Amino acid sequence: MRVTFGAGVLRKLTDEVAALGLRRVLVLCSPEQEDTGRLVTDTLGDRSAGLLAEARMHVPIEIAHRAQRLAARSGADGCVAVGGGSAIGLGKAIALEHGLPVVAIPTTYAGSEMTPVWGLTENGQKRTGRDQRVLPRSVLYDPELTLSLPTALSAVSGMNALAHAVEGLYAPDATPIVSLMAEEGVRALASALPGVVRDGTDVEARANALYGAWLCGAVLGATTMSLHHKLCHTLGGTLDLPHAQTHTVVLPHALAYNQPAVPQALSTLSRALGGVADPARALWELAGRLGAPRSLRELGMAEADIPRVVDFAVSNPYANPRDVTADGIRGLLQQAWVGDPPQG
Ligand code: NAD
């Protein structure tokens, strides 16, 4: 895909849309970002086919159908999704149905813009799949559009991005190039996030964080995720826990669980995090410094739900560098529920 990065690159949107041969594009965003959506339609002028400000977390099927119908009715030949993973996910739902190209303008660090992975939620069940048609054709990373992301959300969104790089380093399909991206992504995000949280209007810190998110998203798109992502998927899907916050809480514990089995990933992470001895502990401390949640309890999960998540985690086989045992996962989730420091 094409990627355009830098403060103010939104001004190049019309050129990017024209370069793809698109004449009328439907703009998508969340209701909370309707102003940003309007800024995008204004920037597009007569290349805009309208704005749908209805994107929601995990792409509910009814909203996907509405967006697909509107895309067809408005004669759109492409979409521009501006926002976080929810807006980009809605663009992907249209691409999946009609094959329309997606231009993504990410304003969080979630990384969906770099992946061919789509998701749709129906009757409380989220289905996901891979399809090259949903991979955005062009991505514009404009740090200025991230200045409004509340610092608390920035912290958890950044931790969410770090999780992609961590699991990319020990993925079954990891490659040396992807590992370089993962290391640089971790370094960039871990060093930028404290500055972002200190001053959300610091454009330089925002640019460094977005650069890290780009790298981590590219790792997510290129590799198969393991235990951490599966646990977060289950916690989000079955208990409706918030996406980025859940990643933030679980990551140190999932990494601590896997650390004994992944010495090479460990030394890469140690280097990326400034020479730390225990990367899992360092990520837990980073979350604390960022003022982010560190326990599943504070996200509203009931302790009584742990066995259900354990059952799900052990009954669905997936790639993981260390054996996934019921006792192991129970211990991991118990620590994460309480918010204790991670122990493998
Ligand atoms: P989100 O897109 O739901 O955004 C969270 C909230 O923040 C929304 O209200 C949004 O409008 C607001 N927001 C976003 N950017 C803002 C900004 N700059 N200023 C002010 N408000 C802003 O959250 P997310 O964490 O980015 O995305 C989560 C969703 O994306 C989940 O459904 C997840 O499964 C999906 N996702 C998919 C992939 C993939 O590869 N398919 C990858 C990552 C995440």
Coordinates of C-alpha atoms and ligand atoms in Angstrom, one line a residue:
M1 CA 0.0 0.0 0.0
R2 CA 1.0 3.6 -0.2
V3 CA 1.8 5.3 3.1
T4 CA 2.0 9.1 3.6
F5 CA 3.3 10.2 7.0
G6 CA 3.7 13.6 8.6
A7 CA 2.0 16.5 10.4
G8 CA -0.5 18.1 8.0
V9 CA -0.6 15.2 5.4
L10 CA -4.5 15.3 5.5
R11 CA -4.1 18.1 3.0
K12 CA -2.8 15.5 0.5
L13 CA -5.9 13.4 0.8
T14 CA -7.5 14.6 -2.5
D15 CA -4.3 13.8 -4.4
E16 CA -4.2 10.3 -2.8
V17 CA -7.8 9.6 -3.7
A18 CA -7.2 10.8 -7.2
A19 CA -4.1 8.7 -7.6
L20 CA -6.2 5.6 -6.9
G21 CA -8.6 6.8 -9.7
L22 CA -11.4 7.4 -7.2
R23 CA -14.0 10.1 -8.0
R24 CA -16.6 9.8 -5.2
V25 CA -15.7 8.4 -1.8
L26 CA -17.8 7.7 1.2
V27 CA -16.3 9.0 4.4
L28 CA -16.7 6.9 7.6
C29 CA -16.1 7.8 11.2
S30 CA -17.4 7.2 14.8
P31 CA -20.2 9.5 16.1
E32 CA -17.7 11.0 18.6
Q33 CA -15.5 12.1 15.7
E34 CA -18.1 13.6 13.4
D35 CA -16.2 16.9 13.4
T36 CA -13.1 15.1 12.0
G37 CA -15.4 13.4 9.5
R38 CA -16.7 16.8 8.3
L39 CA -13.1 18.1 8.1
V40 CA -12.4 15.2 5.8
T41 CA -15.5 15.7 3.6
D42 CA -14.6 19.4 3.3
T43 CA -11.1 18.5 2.3
L44 CA -12.4 16.2 -0.4
G45 CA -14.9 18.7 -1.8
D46 CA -16.8 17.3 -4.7
R47 CA -14.9 14.0 -4.5
S48 CA -17.0 13.3 -1.3
A49 CA -20.0 11.1 -1.6
G50 CA -21.1 11.9 1.9
L51 CA -20.4 11.1 5.6
L52 CA -21.5 8.1 7.7
A53 CA -20.7 8.9 11.4
E54 CA -21.9 5.6 12.8
A55 CA -18.8 3.4 13.2
R56 CA -18.8 1.3 16.4
M57 CA -16.4 -1.0 18.2
H58 CA -16.2 -4.5 16.7
V59 CA -18.4 -3.6 13.6
P60 CA -22.0 -4.6 14.5
I61 CA -23.5 -6.3 11.5
E62 CA -26.5 -3.9 11.3
I63 CA -24.1 -0.9 11.0
A64 CA -22.0 -2.8 8.4
H65 CA -25.2 -3.5 6.3
R66 CA -26.3 0.1 6.6
A67 CA -22.9 1.3 5.4
Q68 CA -22.8 -1.2 2.6
R69 CA -26.2 -0.1 1.4
L70 CA -25.3 3.6 1.6
A71 CA -22.1 3.0 -0.3
A72 CA -24.1 1.3 -3.2
R73 CA -26.9 4.0 -3.1
S74 CA -24.5 6.9 -3.1
G75 CA -22.6 5.6 -6.1
A76 CA -19.3 5.7 -4.1
D77 CA -16.3 4.1 -5.8
G78 CA -14.3 4.0 -2.6
C79 CA -14.3 4.9 1.1
V80 CA -12.2 7.0 3.4
A81 CA -12.2 5.8 7.0
V82 CA -11.0 8.3 9.5
G83 CA -10.6 7.3 13.2
G84 CA -9.5 4.3 15.1
G85 CA -10.0 0.6 14.5
S86 CA -13.8 0.9 14.6
A87 CA -14.0 3.4 11.6
I88 CA -11.4 1.4 9.6
G89 CA -13.2 -1.8 10.4
L90 CA -16.4 -0.3 8.9
G91 CA -14.5 0.6 5.7
K92 CA -13.2 -3.0 5.6
A93 CA -16.8 -4.3 5.9
I94 CA -17.7 -2.2 2.7
A95 CA -14.6 -3.5 0.9
L96 CA -15.5 -7.1 1.8
E97 CA -19.0 -6.7 0.3
H98 CA -18.4 -4.4 -2.7
G99 CA -14.7 -4.6 -3.2
L100 CA -14.4 -0.8 -3.0
P101 CA -10.9 0.4 -2.1
V102 CA -10.3 1.9 1.3
V103 CA -8.2 4.9 2.2
A104 CA -7.4 4.9 5.9
I105 CA -6.6 7.9 8.1
P106 CA -5.8 6.3 11.5
T107 CA -6.2 8.5 14.6
T108 CA -5.4 5.9 17.3
Y109 CA -2.5 3.4 17.5
A110 CA -4.6 0.2 17.1
G111 CA -3.0 -0.7 13.7
S112 CA -6.0 -2.0 11.7
E113 CA -5.0 0.1 8.7
M114 CA -1.9 -2.2 8.2
T115 CA -3.8 -5.5 8.1
P116 CA -6.0 -7.5 5.8
V117 CA -8.0 -8.7 8.8
W118 CA -11.7 -7.9 9.0
G119 CA -14.2 -8.4 11.8
L120 CA -18.0 -8.4 12.0
T121 CA -20.2 -8.9 15.1
E122 CA -23.6 -10.6 15.0
N123 CA -25.6 -11.8 18.0
G124 CA -22.7 -11.1 20.3
Q125 CA -20.3 -13.3 18.3
K126 CA -17.4 -11.7 16.5
R127 CA -16.2 -13.3 13.3
T128 CA -12.9 -12.4 11.8
G129 CA -11.1 -13.3 8.6
R130 CA -8.3 -12.3 6.3
D131 CA -9.0 -10.9 2.8
Q132 CA -6.6 -8.9 0.7
R133 CA -9.5 -6.8 -0.6
V134 CA -9.9 -5.1 2.9
L135 CA -6.3 -4.0 3.2
P136 CA -6.4 -0.2 2.7
R137 CA -4.8 0.9 -0.6
S138 CA -3.5 4.1 0.9
V139 CA -2.8 5.2 4.5
L140 CA -2.3 8.8 5.7
Y141 CA -0.8 9.1 9.1
D142 CA -1.2 12.7 10.3
P143 CA -0.1 13.2 13.9
E144 CA -2.1 16.4 14.0
L145 CA -5.3 14.3 13.9
T146 CA -4.1 12.4 17.0
L147 CA -3.7 15.5 19.2
S148 CA -7.4 15.2 20.3
L149 CA -7.1 11.5 21.4
P150 CA -7.5 11.8 25.2
T151 CA -4.3 10.9 26.9
A152 CA -5.8 8.0 28.9
L153 CA -7.0 6.5 25.6
S154 CA -3.6 7.2 24.0
A155 CA -1.9 5.3 26.7
V156 CA -4.0 2.1 26.3
S157 CA -4.0 2.4 22.5
G158 CA -0.2 2.6 22.6
M159 CA 0.0 -0.5 24.8
N160 CA -2.4 -2.3 22.4
A161 CA 0.1 -1.5 19.6
L162 CA 3.0 -2.8 21.7
A163 CA 1.2 -6.1 22.0
H164 CA 1.3 -6.6 18.2
A165 CA 5.0 -6.2 18.2
V166 CA 5.6 -8.4 21.2
E167 CA 3.6 -11.3 19.7
G168 CA 5.1 -10.7 16.3
L169 CA 8.6 -11.4 17.8
Y170 CA 7.6 -14.9 18.8
A171 CA 5.1 -15.6 16.0
P172 CA 5.4 -18.9 14.1
D173 CA 5.8 -16.9 10.9
A174 CA 8.1 -14.2 12.2
T175 CA 10.9 -13.2 9.8
P176 CA 14.1 -11.1 10.4
I177 CA 12.6 -8.1 8.7
V178 CA 9.3 -8.2 10.7
S179 CA 11.4 -8.6 13.9
L180 CA 13.3 -5.4 13.0
M181 CA 10.0 -3.6 12.6
A182 CA 8.8 -5.0 15.9
E183 CA 11.9 -3.9 17.7
E184 CA 11.8 -0.4 16.3
G185 CA 8.1 -0.2 17.0
V186 CA 8.5 -1.1 20.6
R187 CA 11.4 1.3 21.0
A188 CA 9.5 4.2 19.4
L189 CA 6.3 3.7 21.3
A190 CA 7.7 3.0 24.7
S191 CA 9.8 6.1 24.5
A192 CA 7.1 8.3 23.0
L193 CA 4.1 7.4 25.2
P194 CA 5.3 9.1 28.4
G195 CA 5.6 12.4 26.5
V196 CA 2.2 11.9 24.9
V197 CA 0.6 11.3 28.3
R198 CA 2.5 14.3 29.8
D199 CA 1.3 16.7 27.0
G200 CA -1.2 15.3 24.5
T201 CA -0.5 18.4 22.3
D202 CA 3.2 17.6 21.9
V203 CA 3.3 17.0 18.1
E204 CA 6.8 15.5 18.1
A205 CA 5.8 12.9 20.8
R206 CA 2.6 12.2 18.9
A207 CA 4.5 11.7 15.6
N208 CA 7.0 9.3 17.3
A209 CA 4.1 7.3 18.8
L210 CA 2.2 7.2 15.5
Y211 CA 5.4 6.0 13.8
G212 CA 5.7 3.2 16.4
A213 CA 2.1 2.4 15.8
W214 CA 2.6 2.1 12.1
L215 CA 5.5 -0.4 12.6
C216 CA 3.5 -2.4 15.2
G217 CA 0.5 -2.5 12.9
A218 CA 2.7 -3.7 10.1
V219 CA 3.9 -6.5 12.3
L220 CA 0.3 -7.4 13.1
G221 CA -0.6 -7.6 9.4
A222 CA 2.4 -9.8 8.7
T223 CA 2.3 -12.4 11.4
T224 CA 0.1 -14.8 13.3
M225 CA -0.8 -13.7 16.9
S226 CA -0.7 -16.0 19.9
L227 CA -1.9 -16.4 23.4
H228 CA -2.2 -12.7 24.3
H229 CA -4.4 -11.8 21.4
K230 CA -6.5 -14.9 21.8
L231 CA -7.1 -14.1 25.5
C232 CA -8.0 -10.5 24.7
H233 CA -10.3 -11.6 21.9
T234 CA -12.1 -13.9 24.4
L235 CA -12.3 -11.3 27.1
G236 CA -13.7 -8.7 24.7
G237 CA -16.0 -11.1 22.9
T238 CA -17.5 -13.0 25.9
L239 CA -17.4 -10.4 28.7
D240 CA -17.5 -7.2 26.5
L241 CA -14.4 -5.7 28.2
P242 CA -13.0 -2.6 26.4
H243 CA -10.5 -3.5 23.7
A244 CA -7.3 -1.4 24.3
Q245 CA -7.6 -1.4 28.1
T246 CA -7.9 -5.2 28.1
H247 CA -4.7 -5.5 25.9
T248 CA -2.9 -3.1 28.4
V249 CA -3.8 -5.3 31.4
V250 CA -3.1 -8.7 29.8
L251 CA 0.1 -8.0 27.9
P252 CA 2.6 -8.1 30.7
H253 CA 1.1 -11.3 32.1
A254 CA 0.9 -13.1 28.7
L255 CA 4.5 -12.1 27.9
A256 CA 5.6 -13.3 31.4
Y257 CA 3.9 -16.6 30.6
N258 CA 5.7 -17.0 27.3
Q259 CA 9.1 -15.5 28.3
P260 CA 10.7 -18.8 29.3
A261 CA 10.0 -20.2 25.8
V262 CA 11.2 -17.2 23.7
P263 CA 14.8 -16.3 24.6
Q264 CA 15.5 -14.5 21.3
A265 CA 12.3 -12.3 21.5
L266 CA 13.3 -11.6 25.1
S267 CA 16.7 -10.2 24.2
T268 CA 15.2 -8.1 21.4
L269 CA 12.5 -6.7 23.8
S270 CA 15.1 -6.1 26.5
R271 CA 17.1 -4.0 24.0
A272 CA 14.1 -2.1 22.7
L273 CA 13.0 -1.2 26.2
G274 CA 16.4 0.3 27.1
G275 CA 18.3 -2.8 28.4
V276 CA 15.8 -4.0 31.0
A277 CA 16.2 -7.5 32.5
D278 CA 12.5 -8.4 32.5
P279 CA 10.5 -7.0 29.6
A280 CA 7.2 -8.3 31.0
R281 CA 7.8 -6.4 34.3
A282 CA 9.0 -3.3 32.3
L283 CA 5.7 -3.2 30.3
W284 CA 3.8 -3.5 33.6
E285 CA 5.7 -0.6 35.0
L286 CA 5.3 1.4 31.8
A287 CA 1.5 0.9 32.1
G288 CA 1.7 2.2 35.7
R289 CA 3.8 5.2 34.6
L290 CA 1.2 6.0 31.9
G291 CA -1.6 5.9 34.5
A292 CA -3.2 3.0 32.6
P293 CA -5.3 0.3 34.2
R294 CA -3.4 -2.8 35.3
S295 CA -6.1 -5.1 36.6
L296 CA -9.0 -6.9 34.9
R297 CA -11.0 -6.2 38.1
E298 CA -10.9 -2.4 37.5
L299 CA -12.2 -3.1 33.9
G300 CA -15.3 -4.6 35.5
M301 CA -14.5 -8.3 35.1
A302 CA -15.9 -10.6 37.8
E303 CA -13.5 -13.0 39.3
A304 CA -16.1 -15.8 38.8
D305 CA -15.6 -15.4 35.0
I306 CA -12.0 -16.6 35.1
P307 CA -12.9 -20.3 34.6
R308 CA -15.0 -19.6 31.5
V309 CA -12.1 -17.7 29.9
V310 CA -9.7 -20.5 30.9
D311 CA -11.9 -23.1 29.3
F312 CA -12.1 -21.1 26.1
A313 CA -8.3 -20.5 26.0
V314 CA -7.4 -24.2 26.3
S315 CA -10.2 -25.6 24.1
N316 CA -9.3 -23.7 20.9
P317 CA -5.9 -24.8 19.6
Y318 CA -3.7 -22.0 18.3
A319 CA 0.0 -21.2 17.8
N320 CA 1.8 -20.3 21.0
P321 CA 5.5 -20.8 21.9
R322 CA 4.7 -22.3 25.3
D323 CA 2.1 -25.0 26.0
V324 CA -1.2 -23.5 26.9
T325 CA -2.4 -25.3 30.1
A326 CA -5.5 -24.7 32.2
D327 CA -3.4 -24.2 35.3
G328 CA -1.0 -21.8 33.5
I329 CA -3.8 -19.7 32.1
R330 CA -5.7 -19.7 35.4
G331 CA -2.6 -18.3 37.2
L332 CA -2.0 -15.8 34.4
L333 CA -5.6 -14.5 34.6
Q334 CA -5.7 -14.5 38.3
Q335 CA -2.6 -12.2 38.4
A336 CA -4.1 -10.0 35.7
W337 CA -7.4 -9.8 37.5
V338 CA -5.8 -8.7 40.8
G339 CA -3.2 -6.5 39.0
D340 CA -0.1 -8.0 40.6
P341 CA 3.2 -7.7 38.9
P342 CA 3.6 -10.4 36.2
Q343 CA 5.3 -13.7 37.1
G344 CA 5.8 -16.4 34.5
Ligands
NAD1 P1 -12.0 3.0 18.4 O1 -11.8 3.1 16.9 O2 -13.3 2.4 18.8 O3 -11.9 4.4 19.0 C1 -12.2 4.6 20.4 C2 -12.9 6.0 20.6 O4 -11.9 7.0 20.4 C3 -14.0 6.3 19.6 O5 -15.0 6.9 20.2 C4 -13.3 7.2 18.6 O6 -14.2 8.0 17.9 C5 -12.4 8.0 19.5 N1 -11.2 8.5 18.8 C6 -10.4 7.9 18.0 N2 -9.4 8.7 17.6 C7 -9.6 9.9 18.2 C8 -8.9 11.1 18.2 N3 -7.8 11.3 17.5 N4 -9.4 12.1 18.9 C9 -10.6 12.0 19.6 N5 -11.3 10.8 19.7 C10 -10.8 9.8 19.0 O7 -10.8 2.2 19.1 P2 -9.5 1.5 18.6 O8 -8.9 0.9 19.8 O9 -8.7 2.3 17.7 O10 -10.1 0.3 17.7 C11 -10.6 -0.8 18.3 C12 -11.4 -1.7 17.3 O11 -10.5 -1.9 16.2 C13 -11.8 -3.0 17.9 O12 -13.1 -3.4 17.3 C14 -10.7 -4.0 17.4 O13 -11.1 -5.3 17.3 C15 -10.4 -3.3 16.0 N6 -9.1 -3.6 15.5 C16 -9.0 -4.4 14.4 C17 -7.7 -4.6 13.8 C18 -7.6 -5.4 12.6 O14 -6.5 -5.7 12.1 N7 -8.7 -5.8 11.9 C19 -6.5 -4.2 14.5 C20 -6.7 -3.4 15.6 C21 -8.0 -3.2 16.1

